[in-house]
Coordinates of N, CA and C in Angstrom, one line a residue:
M19 N 126.3 106.6 91.5 CA 125.1 106.1 92.1 C 124.3 107.2 92.8
K20 N 123.0 107.2 92.8 CA 122.2 108.1 93.5 C 122.0 107.6 94.9
T21 N 121.7 108.6 95.8 CA 121.3 108.2 97.2 C 119.8 107.9 97.3
F22 N 119.4 107.3 98.4 CA 118.0 107.1 98.7 C 117.3 108.4 98.5
R23 N 117.8 109.5 99.2 CA 117.1 110.8 99.2 C 117.0 111.3 97.7
E24 N 118.0 111.2 96.9 CA 118.0 111.7 95.6 C 117.0 110.9 94.7
C25 N 116.8 109.6 95.0 CA 115.8 108.9 94.3 C 114.4 109.4 94.6
L26 N 114.2 109.7 95.8 CA 112.9 110.3 96.2 C 112.7 111.7 95.6
N27 N 113.7 112.5 95.7 CA 113.6 113.9 95.2 C 113.4 113.9 93.7
E28 N 113.8 112.9 92.9 CA 113.7 112.9 91.5 C 112.4 112.2 91.0
C29 N 111.6 111.8 91.9 CA 110.4 111.1 91.6 C 109.2 111.7 92.2
R30 N 108.1 112.0 91.5 CA 106.9 112.4 92.1 C 106.3 111.3 92.9
F31 N 105.6 111.6 94.0 CA 105.0 110.6 94.8 C 104.0 109.8 94.0
E32 N 103.2 110.5 93.2 CA 102.1 109.8 92.4 C 102.7 108.7 91.5
D33 N 103.9 108.9 90.9 CA 104.5 107.9 90.1 C 105.0 106.7 91.0
A34 N 105.6 107.1 92.1 CA 106.1 106.0 93.0 C 104.9 105.2 93.5
W35 N 103.8 105.8 93.8 CA 102.6 105.1 94.3 C 102.1 104.1 93.3
V36 N 102.0 104.5 92.0 CA 101.6 103.6 91.0 C 102.4 102.4 91.0
S37 N 103.7 102.5 91.1 CA 104.6 101.4 91.2 C 104.5 100.5 92.4
I38 N 104.2 101.2 93.6 CA 103.9 100.4 94.8 C 102.7 99.5 94.6
V39 N 101.7 100.0 94.0 CA 100.5 99.3 93.8 C 100.8 98.1 92.8
E40 N 101.5 98.4 91.7 CA 101.7 97.4 90.7 C 102.6 96.3 91.2
I41 N 103.7 96.6 92.0 CA 104.6 95.6 92.4 C 104.2 94.9 93.7
F42 N 103.6 95.7 94.7 CA 103.4 95.1 96.0 C 101.9 95.0 96.3
S43 N 101.0 95.4 95.4 CA 99.6 95.3 95.6 C 99.1 95.9 96.9
E44 N 99.7 97.1 97.2 CA 99.1 97.8 98.4 C 97.8 98.4 98.0
P45 N 96.8 98.4 98.9 CA 95.5 98.9 98.6 C 95.4 100.4 98.6
K46 N 94.5 101.0 97.9 CA 94.4 102.5 97.8 C 94.1 103.1 99.1
E47 N 93.5 102.4 100.1 CA 93.2 103.0 101.4 C 94.4 103.5 102.2
I48 N 95.6 102.9 101.9 CA 96.8 103.3 102.6 C 97.6 104.4 101.9
K49 N 97.2 104.8 100.8 CA 97.9 105.8 100.0 C 98.3 107.1 100.8
P50 N 97.4 107.6 101.6 CA 97.7 108.8 102.4 C 98.9 108.6 103.4
V51 N 99.0 107.4 103.9 CA 100.1 107.0 104.8 C 101.4 107.1 104.1
Y52 N 101.5 106.5 102.9 CA 102.7 106.5 102.1 C 103.0 107.9 101.6
A53 N 102.0 108.7 101.3 CA 102.3 110.1 100.9 C 102.9 110.9 102.0
E54 N 102.4 110.8 103.2 CA 103.0 111.5 104.3 C 104.4 111.0 104.6
Y55 N 104.6 109.7 104.5 CA 105.9 109.0 104.8 C 107.0 109.5 103.8
Y56 N 106.5 109.6 102.5 CA 107.4 110.1 101.4 C 107.9 111.5 101.8
E57 N 107.0 112.4 102.2 CA 107.4 113.8 102.6 C 108.3 113.8 103.8
K58 N 108.0 112.9 104.8 CA 108.9 112.9 106.0 C 110.3 112.5 105.7
L59 N 110.4 111.5 104.8 CA 111.8 111.0 104.5 C 112.6 112.0 103.8
K60 N 112.0 112.7 102.8 CA 112.7 113.8 102.1 C 113.2 114.9 103.0
A61 N 112.5 115.1 104.1 CA 112.8 116.2 105.0 C 113.7 115.8 106.1
L62 N 114.2 114.6 106.2 CA 115.1 114.1 107.2 C 116.4 114.8 107.1
P63 N 117.0 115.1 108.3 CA 118.4 115.7 108.2 C 119.4 114.8 107.6
H64 N 120.4 115.4 107.0 CA 121.5 114.7 106.4 C 122.2 113.8 107.4
K65 N 122.6 112.6 106.9 CA 123.3 111.7 107.8 C 124.3 110.9 106.9
S66 N 125.6 111.0 107.1 CA 126.5 110.3 106.3 C 126.8 108.9 106.9
V67 N 126.6 107.9 106.1 CA 126.8 106.5 106.6 C 127.5 105.7 105.5
R68 N 128.2 104.7 105.9 CA 128.9 103.8 105.0 C 127.9 102.7 104.5
G69 N 128.3 102.1 103.4 CA 127.6 101.0 102.9 C 126.7 101.4 101.7
V70 N 126.1 100.5 101.1 CA 125.2 100.7 99.9 C 123.9 99.9 100.0
I71 N 122.8 100.4 99.6 CA 121.6 99.7 99.5 C 121.6 99.0 98.1
E72 N 121.5 97.7 98.0 CA 121.6 97.0 96.7 C 120.2 96.4 96.4
L73 N 119.5 97.0 95.5 CA 118.2 96.4 95.1 C 118.4 95.2 94.3
Q74 N 117.6 94.2 94.5 CA 117.7 92.9 93.9 C 117.0 92.9 92.5
A75 N 117.3 91.9 91.7 CA 116.6 91.8 90.4 C 115.1 91.7 90.5
V76 N 114.7 91.0 91.6 CA 113.3 90.8 91.9 C 112.9 91.8 93.0
P77 N 112.1 92.8 92.7 CA 111.8 93.9 93.7 C 111.2 93.5 95.0
T78 N 110.5 92.3 95.0 CA 109.9 91.8 96.2 C 110.8 91.2 97.2
I79 N 112.1 91.1 96.8 CA 113.2 90.6 97.7 C 113.7 91.8 98.5
Y80 N 113.8 91.6 99.8 CA 114.4 92.6 100.7 C 115.8 93.0 100.3
P81 N 116.0 94.3 100.0 CA 117.3 94.8 99.5 C 118.5 94.6 100.5
E82 N 119.6 94.2 100.0 CA 120.8 94.2 100.9 C 121.1 95.7 101.3
G83 N 121.6 95.8 102.6 CA 122.0 97.1 103.1 C 120.8 97.9 103.6
M84 N 119.6 97.4 103.6 CA 118.5 98.1 104.1 C 118.4 97.8 105.6
N85 N 119.5 98.1 106.3 CA 119.6 97.7 107.7 C 119.5 98.8 108.7
G86 N 118.5 99.6 108.7 CA 118.4 100.6 109.6 C 117.0 101.4 109.5
A87 N 116.8 102.3 110.4 CA 115.6 103.2 110.3 C 115.9 104.1 109.1
P88 N 114.8 104.7 108.5 CA 115.0 105.5 107.3 C 115.9 106.7 107.6
D89 N 116.0 107.2 108.8 CA 116.9 108.3 109.2 C 118.3 107.9 108.9
W90 N 118.6 106.6 109.1 CA 119.9 106.0 109.0 C 120.3 105.7 107.5
L91 N 119.2 105.5 106.7 CA 119.4 105.0 105.4 C 119.3 106.1 104.3
I92 N 118.7 107.2 104.7 CA 118.2 108.2 103.7 C 119.4 108.7 102.8
D93 N 120.6 108.8 103.3 CA 121.7 109.3 102.4 C 122.7 108.2 102.0
K94 N 122.2 106.9 102.1 CA 123.0 105.8 101.5 C 122.8 105.8 100.0
E95 N 123.9 105.4 99.3 CA 123.8 105.2 97.9 C 123.0 104.0 97.6
V96 N 122.4 104.0 96.4 CA 121.5 102.9 96.0 C 122.1 102.3 94.7
K97 N 122.4 101.0 94.8 CA 122.9 100.3 93.6 C 121.8 99.4 93.0
T98 N 121.5 99.6 91.7 CA 120.4 98.9 91.1 C 120.6 98.9 89.6
I99 N 120.0 97.9 89.0 CA 120.0 97.8 87.5 C 118.7 98.4 86.9
E100 N 117.8 98.7 87.8 CA 116.5 99.3 87.4 C 116.7 100.7 86.9
K101 N 116.1 101.0 85.7 CA 116.3 102.3 85.2 C 115.1 103.3 85.5
D102 N 114.0 102.7 85.8 CA 112.8 103.5 86.1 C 112.9 104.1 87.5
I103 N 113.1 105.4 87.7 CA 113.2 106.0 89.0 C 112.0 105.8 89.9
A104 N 110.8 105.7 89.3 CA 109.6 105.5 90.0 C 109.6 104.1 90.7
V105 N 110.1 103.1 90.0 CA 110.2 101.8 90.5 C 111.2 101.7 91.7
V106 N 112.3 102.4 91.5 CA 113.4 102.4 92.5 C 112.8 103.1 93.8
A107 N 112.2 104.2 93.6 CA 111.6 105.0 94.7 C 110.5 104.1 95.4
A108 N 109.7 103.4 94.7 CA 108.7 102.6 95.2 C 109.3 101.5 96.1
I109 N 110.3 100.8 95.6 CA 111.0 99.7 96.4 C 111.5 100.3 97.6
L110 N 112.2 101.4 97.6 CA 112.8 102.0 98.8 C 111.8 102.4 99.8
L111 N 110.7 103.0 99.3 CA 109.6 103.4 100.2 C 109.0 102.2 100.9
Y112 N 108.7 101.2 100.1 CA 108.1 100.0 100.6 C 108.9 99.3 101.7
W113 N 110.1 99.0 101.4 CA 111.0 98.3 102.4 C 111.5 99.1 103.5
A114 N 111.5 100.5 103.4 CA 111.9 101.3 104.5 C 110.8 101.3 105.6
S115 N 109.6 100.9 105.2 CA 108.5 100.9 106.2 C 108.2 99.5 106.6
L116 N 109.2 98.6 106.6 CA 109.1 97.2 107.0 C 108.6 97.1 108.5
H117 N 109.1 98.0 109.3 CA 108.8 97.9 110.8 C 107.7 98.9 111.1
T118 N 107.7 100.1 110.5 CA 106.8 101.1 110.9 C 106.9 102.3 109.9
F119 N 105.8 103.1 109.9 CA 105.9 104.3 109.1 C 106.4 105.5 109.8
Y120 N 106.9 105.3 111.0 CA 107.5 106.4 111.8 C 109.0 106.5 111.4
T121 N 109.6 107.6 111.7 CA 111.0 107.8 111.6 C 111.6 107.6 113.0
S122 N 112.9 107.4 113.0 CA 113.6 107.3 114.3 C 113.5 108.6 115.0
Q123 N 113.5 109.7 114.3 CA 113.4 111.1 114.9 C 112.1 111.2 115.6
E124 N 111.0 110.7 115.1 CA 109.7 110.7 115.7 C 109.7 109.8 117.0
H125 N 110.2 108.6 116.8 CA 110.3 107.7 117.9 C 111.0 108.2 119.1
D126 N 112.2 108.8 118.8 CA 113.0 109.3 119.9 C 112.4 110.5 120.6
A127 N 111.7 111.4 119.8 CA 111.1 112.5 120.4 C 110.0 112.1 121.4
D128 N 109.2 111.1 121.0 CA 108.2 110.5 121.8 C 108.8 109.9 123.1
L129 N 109.8 109.1 122.9 CA 110.5 108.5 124.1 C 111.0 109.5 125.0
F130 N 111.7 110.6 124.5 CA 112.2 111.6 125.4 C 111.1 112.4 126.2
K131 N 110.0 112.6 125.5 CA 108.9 113.2 126.1 C 108.4 112.4 127.3
Y132 N 108.3 111.1 127.1 CA 107.8 110.2 128.1 C 108.8 110.2 129.3
L133 N 110.1 110.1 129.0 CA 111.1 110.1 130.1 C 111.1 111.4 130.9
D134 N 110.9 112.5 130.2 CA 110.9 113.8 130.9 C 109.7 113.8 131.8
I135 N 108.5 113.3 131.4 CA 107.4 113.3 132.3 C 107.6 112.4 133.5
I136 N 108.2 111.2 133.3 CA 108.5 110.3 134.4 C 109.5 111.0 135.4
E137 N 110.5 111.6 134.9 CA 111.5 112.2 135.8 C 111.0 113.4 136.5
S138 N 109.9 114.1 136.0 CA 109.4 115.2 136.7 C 108.3 114.9 137.7
D139 N 107.9 113.6 137.7 CA 106.9 113.1 138.7 C 105.6 113.9 138.5
N140 N 105.3 114.3 137.3 CA 104.1 115.0 136.9 C 103.0 114.0 136.6
Y141 N 102.2 113.6 137.6 CA 101.2 112.5 137.3 C 100.1 112.9 136.4
K142 N 99.8 114.2 136.4 CA 98.7 114.7 135.5 C 99.2 114.6 134.1
A143 N 100.4 115.1 133.9 CA 101.0 115.0 132.5 C 101.1 113.5 132.0
L144 N 101.5 112.7 133.0 CA 101.7 111.2 132.7 C 100.3 110.7 132.2
G145 N 99.3 111.0 133.0 CA 97.9 110.5 132.7 C 97.5 111.0 131.3
E146 N 97.8 112.3 131.0 CA 97.4 112.8 129.7 C 98.2 112.1 128.6
Y147 N 99.5 111.9 128.8 CA 100.3 111.2 127.8 C 99.8 109.8 127.5
L148 N 99.4 109.0 128.6 CA 99.0 107.7 128.4 C 97.6 107.6 127.7
N149 N 96.7 108.6 128.1 CA 95.4 108.6 127.4 C 95.6 108.9 126.0
E150 N 96.5 109.9 125.7 CA 96.7 110.2 124.3 C 97.3 109.1 123.5
S151 N 98.2 108.3 124.1 CA 98.8 107.2 123.4 C 97.9 106.1 123.1
M152 N 96.8 106.0 123.9 CA 95.8 104.9 123.8 C 94.7 105.3 122.8
M153 N 94.6 106.5 122.4 CA 93.6 106.9 121.5 C 93.8 106.3 120.1
P154 N 92.7 105.9 119.4 CA 92.9 105.3 118.1 C 93.6 106.3 117.1
K155 N 94.6 105.8 116.4 CA 95.4 106.6 115.5 C 94.8 106.5 114.1
P156 N 94.9 107.5 113.3 CA 94.4 107.4 111.9 C 95.1 106.3 111.1
Y157 N 94.3 105.5 110.4 CA 94.8 104.5 109.5 C 95.6 103.4 110.3
R158 N 95.2 103.2 111.5 CA 95.9 102.2 112.4 C 95.8 100.8 111.8
A159 N 94.6 100.4 111.4 CA 94.4 99.1 110.9 C 95.1 98.9 109.5
E160 N 95.0 99.9 108.7 CA 95.7 99.8 107.4 C 97.2 99.7 107.5
I161 N 97.7 100.4 108.5 CA 99.2 100.4 108.7 C 99.6 99.0 109.2
Q162 N 98.9 98.5 110.1 CA 99.2 97.1 110.7 C 99.1 96.1 109.6
E163 N 98.1 96.2 108.7 CA 97.9 95.2 107.7 C 99.1 95.3 106.7
S164 N 99.5 96.5 106.4 CA 100.7 96.7 105.5 C 102.0 96.1 106.1
I165 N 102.2 96.3 107.3 CA 103.4 95.8 108.0 C 103.3 94.2 108.0
N166 N 102.1 93.7 108.3 CA 101.9 92.2 108.2 C 102.3 91.7 106.9
R167 N 101.8 92.4 105.8 CA 102.1 91.9 104.4 C 103.6 91.9 104.2
K168 N 104.3 92.9 104.6 CA 105.7 93.0 104.4 C 106.5 91.9 105.2
E169 N 106.0 91.6 106.4 CA 106.7 90.6 107.2 C 106.5 89.2 106.5
R170 N 105.3 89.0 106.0 CA 105.0 87.7 105.3 C 105.9 87.6 104.1
L171 N 106.0 88.7 103.3 CA 106.9 88.6 102.1 C 108.3 88.4 102.5
F172 N 108.8 89.1 103.5 CA 110.1 88.9 104.0 C 110.4 87.5 104.4
G173 N 109.4 86.9 105.1 CA 109.6 85.5 105.6 C 109.5 84.5 104.5
E174 N 108.6 84.7 103.5 CA 108.5 83.8 102.4 C 109.8 83.7 101.6
D175 N 110.4 84.9 101.4 CA 111.7 84.9 100.6 C 112.8 84.2 101.4
T176 N 112.8 84.5 102.7 CA 113.8 83.9 103.6 C 113.8 82.4 103.6
F177 N 112.6 81.8 103.8 CA 112.5 80.4 103.9 C 112.3 79.7 102.5
S178 N 112.4 80.4 101.4 CA 112.4 79.8 100.1 C 113.7 79.1 99.8
C179 N 114.7 79.4 100.7 CA 116.1 78.8 100.5 C 116.4 77.7 101.5
L180 N 115.4 76.9 101.8 CA 115.6 75.8 102.8 C 116.1 74.6 102.0
Y181 N 117.3 74.7 101.4 CA 117.9 73.6 100.7 C 118.6 72.6 101.6
T182 N 118.4 71.3 101.3 CA 119.2 70.3 102.1 C 120.5 70.1 101.4
G183 N 121.5 69.7 102.2 CA 122.8 69.3 101.7 C 123.8 70.5 101.6
D184 N 123.4 71.7 102.0 CA 124.3 72.8 101.9 C 124.2 73.6 103.2
W185 N 125.2 73.4 104.1 CA 125.2 74.0 105.4 C 125.1 75.5 105.4
R186 N 125.4 76.2 104.3 CA 125.5 77.6 104.3 C 124.1 78.3 104.4
Y187 N 123.0 77.6 104.0 CA 121.7 78.2 104.1 C 121.2 78.3 105.5
T188 N 121.8 77.5 106.4 CA 121.5 77.7 107.9 C 121.9 79.1 108.3
L189 N 123.1 79.5 107.9 CA 123.7 80.8 108.2 C 123.0 81.9 107.4
Y190 N 122.5 81.6 106.2 CA 121.8 82.6 105.4 C 120.5 83.0 106.1
I191 N 119.8 82.0 106.7 CA 118.5 82.4 107.4 C 118.9 83.2 108.6
L192 N 120.0 82.8 109.3 CA 120.4 83.6 110.5 C 120.7 85.1 110.0
K193 N 121.4 85.2 108.9 CA 121.7 86.5 108.4 C 120.4 87.4 108.2
R194 N 119.5 86.7 107.6 CA 118.2 87.4 107.3 C 117.5 87.9 108.6
K195 N 117.6 87.1 109.6 CA 117.0 87.5 110.9 C 117.7 88.7 111.5
L196 N 119.0 88.6 111.4 CA 119.8 89.7 111.9 C 119.6 91.0 111.1
E197 N 119.4 90.9 109.8 CA 119.1 92.1 109.0 C 117.7 92.7 109.4
Y198 N 116.8 91.8 109.6 CA 115.5 92.3 110.1 C 115.6 93.0 111.4
D199 N 116.3 92.4 112.3 CA 116.5 93.0 113.7 C 117.3 94.3 113.6
M200 N 118.2 94.4 112.7 CA 119.0 95.7 112.6 C 118.1 96.8 112.2
G201 N 117.1 96.6 111.3 CA 116.2 97.6 110.9 C 115.5 98.2 112.0
F202 N 115.2 97.4 113.0 CA 114.5 97.9 114.3 C 115.5 98.5 115.2
M203 N 116.7 97.8 115.4 CA 117.6 98.3 116.4 C 118.2 99.7 116.0
R204 N 118.4 99.9 114.8 CA 118.9 101.2 114.4 C 117.8 102.2 114.2
G205 N 117.2 102.6 115.3 CA 116.2 103.7 115.2 C 115.0 103.5 116.1
F206 N 114.7 102.3 116.5 CA 113.4 102.2 117.2 C 113.5 101.4 118.5
A207 N 114.7 100.8 118.8 CA 114.9 100.2 120.1 C 115.1 101.4 121.1
D208 N 114.8 101.1 122.4 CA 114.8 102.1 123.4 C 116.1 102.1 124.3
H209 N 116.9 101.1 124.2 CA 118.1 101.1 125.1 C 119.3 101.9 124.6
A210 N 120.1 102.3 125.4 CA 121.2 103.2 125.1 C 122.2 102.6 124.1
G211 N 122.4 101.3 124.2 CA 123.4 100.7 123.3 C 122.9 100.1 122.0
R212 N 121.8 100.7 121.5 CA 121.2 100.1 120.3 C 122.1 100.2 119.1
E213 N 122.8 101.3 118.9 CA 123.7 101.4 117.8 C 124.9 100.4 117.8
R214 N 125.4 100.2 119.0 CA 126.5 99.2 119.2 C 126.0 97.8 118.9
D215 N 124.8 97.5 119.4 CA 124.2 96.2 119.1 C 124.0 96.0 117.6
A216 N 123.5 97.0 116.9 CA 123.3 96.9 115.5 C 124.6 96.7 114.7
D217 N 125.7 97.4 115.2 CA 127.0 97.2 114.6 C 127.5 95.8 114.7
R218 N 127.3 95.2 115.9 CA 127.7 93.8 116.1 C 126.9 92.9 115.2
M219 N 125.6 93.2 115.0 CA 124.8 92.4 114.1 C 125.3 92.5 112.7
Q220 N 125.7 93.7 112.3 CA 126.3 93.9 110.9 C 127.6 93.1 110.8
L221 N 128.4 93.1 111.9 CA 129.6 92.3 111.9 C 129.3 90.9 111.6
C222 N 128.3 90.3 112.3 CA 127.9 88.9 112.1 C 127.5 88.7 110.7
C223 N 126.8 89.6 110.1 CA 126.3 89.4 108.7 C 127.6 89.4 107.7
N224 N 128.5 90.3 108.0 CA 129.7 90.3 107.2 C 130.5 89.0 107.3
L225 N 130.6 88.5 108.5 CA 131.3 87.2 108.8 C 130.6 86.1 108.1
I226 N 129.3 86.1 108.1 CA 128.5 85.1 107.4 C 128.8 85.1 105.9
D227 N 128.8 86.3 105.3 CA 129.2 86.4 103.9 C 130.5 85.8 103.6
G228 N 131.5 86.2 104.4 CA 132.8 85.7 104.2 C 133.0 84.2 104.4
A229 N 132.3 83.7 105.4 CA 132.5 82.2 105.8 C 131.7 81.3 104.8
T230 N 130.7 81.9 104.1 CA 129.9 81.0 103.2 C 130.2 81.3 101.8
A231 N 131.3 81.9 101.5 CA 131.7 82.2 100.1 C 131.9 80.9 99.3
H232 N 132.3 79.9 100.0 CA 132.5 78.6 99.3 C 131.9 77.5 100.2
I233 N 131.4 76.4 99.5 CA 130.8 75.3 100.3 C 131.9 74.6 101.1
Y234 N 133.1 74.6 100.7 CA 134.2 74.0 101.5 C 135.2 75.2 101.9
P235 N 135.0 75.7 103.1 CA 135.7 76.9 103.5 C 137.2 76.7 103.6
D236 N 138.0 77.7 103.3 CA 139.4 77.6 103.5 C 139.7 78.1 104.9
D237 N 141.0 78.3 105.2 CA 141.4 78.6 106.6 C 140.8 80.0 107.0
R238 N 140.7 80.9 106.1 CA 140.2 82.2 106.4 C 138.7 82.1 106.6
G239 N 138.0 81.3 105.9 CA 136.6 81.1 106.1 C 136.3 80.4 107.4
R240 N 137.1 79.5 107.8 CA 136.9 78.8 109.1 C 137.2 79.8 110.3
R241 N 138.2 80.7 110.1 CA 138.4 81.7 111.1 C 137.2 82.6 111.3
M242 N 136.6 82.9 110.2 CA 135.4 83.8 110.2 C 134.3 83.1 110.9
L243 N 134.1 81.8 110.6 CA 133.1 81.0 111.3 C 133.3 81.0 112.8
H244 N 134.6 80.8 113.2 CA 134.9 80.8 114.6 C 134.6 82.1 115.3
L245 N 135.0 83.2 114.6 CA 134.7 84.5 115.2 C 133.2 84.8 115.2
L246 N 132.4 84.4 114.2 CA 131.0 84.6 114.2 C 130.4 84.0 115.4
F247 N 130.7 82.7 115.7 CA 130.0 82.1 116.9 C 130.6 82.6 118.2
K248 N 131.8 83.2 118.2 CA 132.3 83.8 119.4 C 131.5 85.1 119.7
V249 N 131.2 85.9 118.6 CA 130.4 87.1 118.8 C 129.0 86.7 119.3
L250 N 128.4 85.7 118.6 CA 127.0 85.3 119.0 C 127.0 84.8 120.4
D251 N 128.0 84.0 120.8 CA 128.0 83.5 122.1 C 128.1 84.6 123.2
Q252 N 128.8 85.6 122.8 CA 129.0 86.7 123.8 C 127.8 87.7 123.9
Y253 N 127.1 87.9 122.7 CA 126.2 89.0 122.7 C 124.7 88.7 122.4
I254 N 124.5 87.5 121.8 CA 123.1 87.3 121.2 C 122.0 87.4 122.3
T255 N 122.3 86.9 123.5 CA 121.3 86.9 124.6 C 121.0 88.3 125.1
G256 N 121.8 89.3 124.7 CA 121.6 90.7 125.1 C 121.0 91.5 124.1
W257 N 120.6 90.9 122.9 CA 120.0 91.7 121.8 C 118.5 91.7 122.0
D258 N 118.1 92.4 123.0 CA 116.6 92.5 123.2 C 116.4 94.0 123.6
D259 N 115.1 94.3 123.8 CA 114.8 95.7 124.1 C 113.8 95.7 125.3

């Protein structure tokens, strides 16, 4: 299997962009944002992580394993039945920008800059920083509209499984919410324990997978259910930023 980075390196941006437009109907106005994002992702430092990104048969469905900032995902292997590398790259680019077109590296650099200014009591520097942060950013409206489209698509797919008579879909929706939060937590949350919180969210997702394998759970499935709610009871109220 190829990694996320290898998929990008083997595909010209122009080819990926054509597929983004065809699959996701992104407007031409946001093309420069994706082009810059494409280059930023390819230049990210290497990071070894466990797990696999699994692309679904329907590309508009959020891929399994897409549970982090792009910095955390870039060297994950990608499992897919899709043969066209441009389509694969397009799907990865699109869903990696579910929360933002920034990288965790950029977010952390900005956060550390702010903290340094606060700790130095340099009020002039703080004023300059705040003024700069409030200045209109290029493509701000286009970026927000793109993120809104992604969130709607993510929500539509999640709530398309509101089946009655099967208790497992209650946990499926919970899993989707945790996956969404993990993408933010691994890279863009500001508290020191963000990685540990993301790991606990992943644990809950794994427990949901095991507990919902059968509509009538065996003893192992029931133990996983018990542990799931134990973890949620202990930590869910602390998963904020």
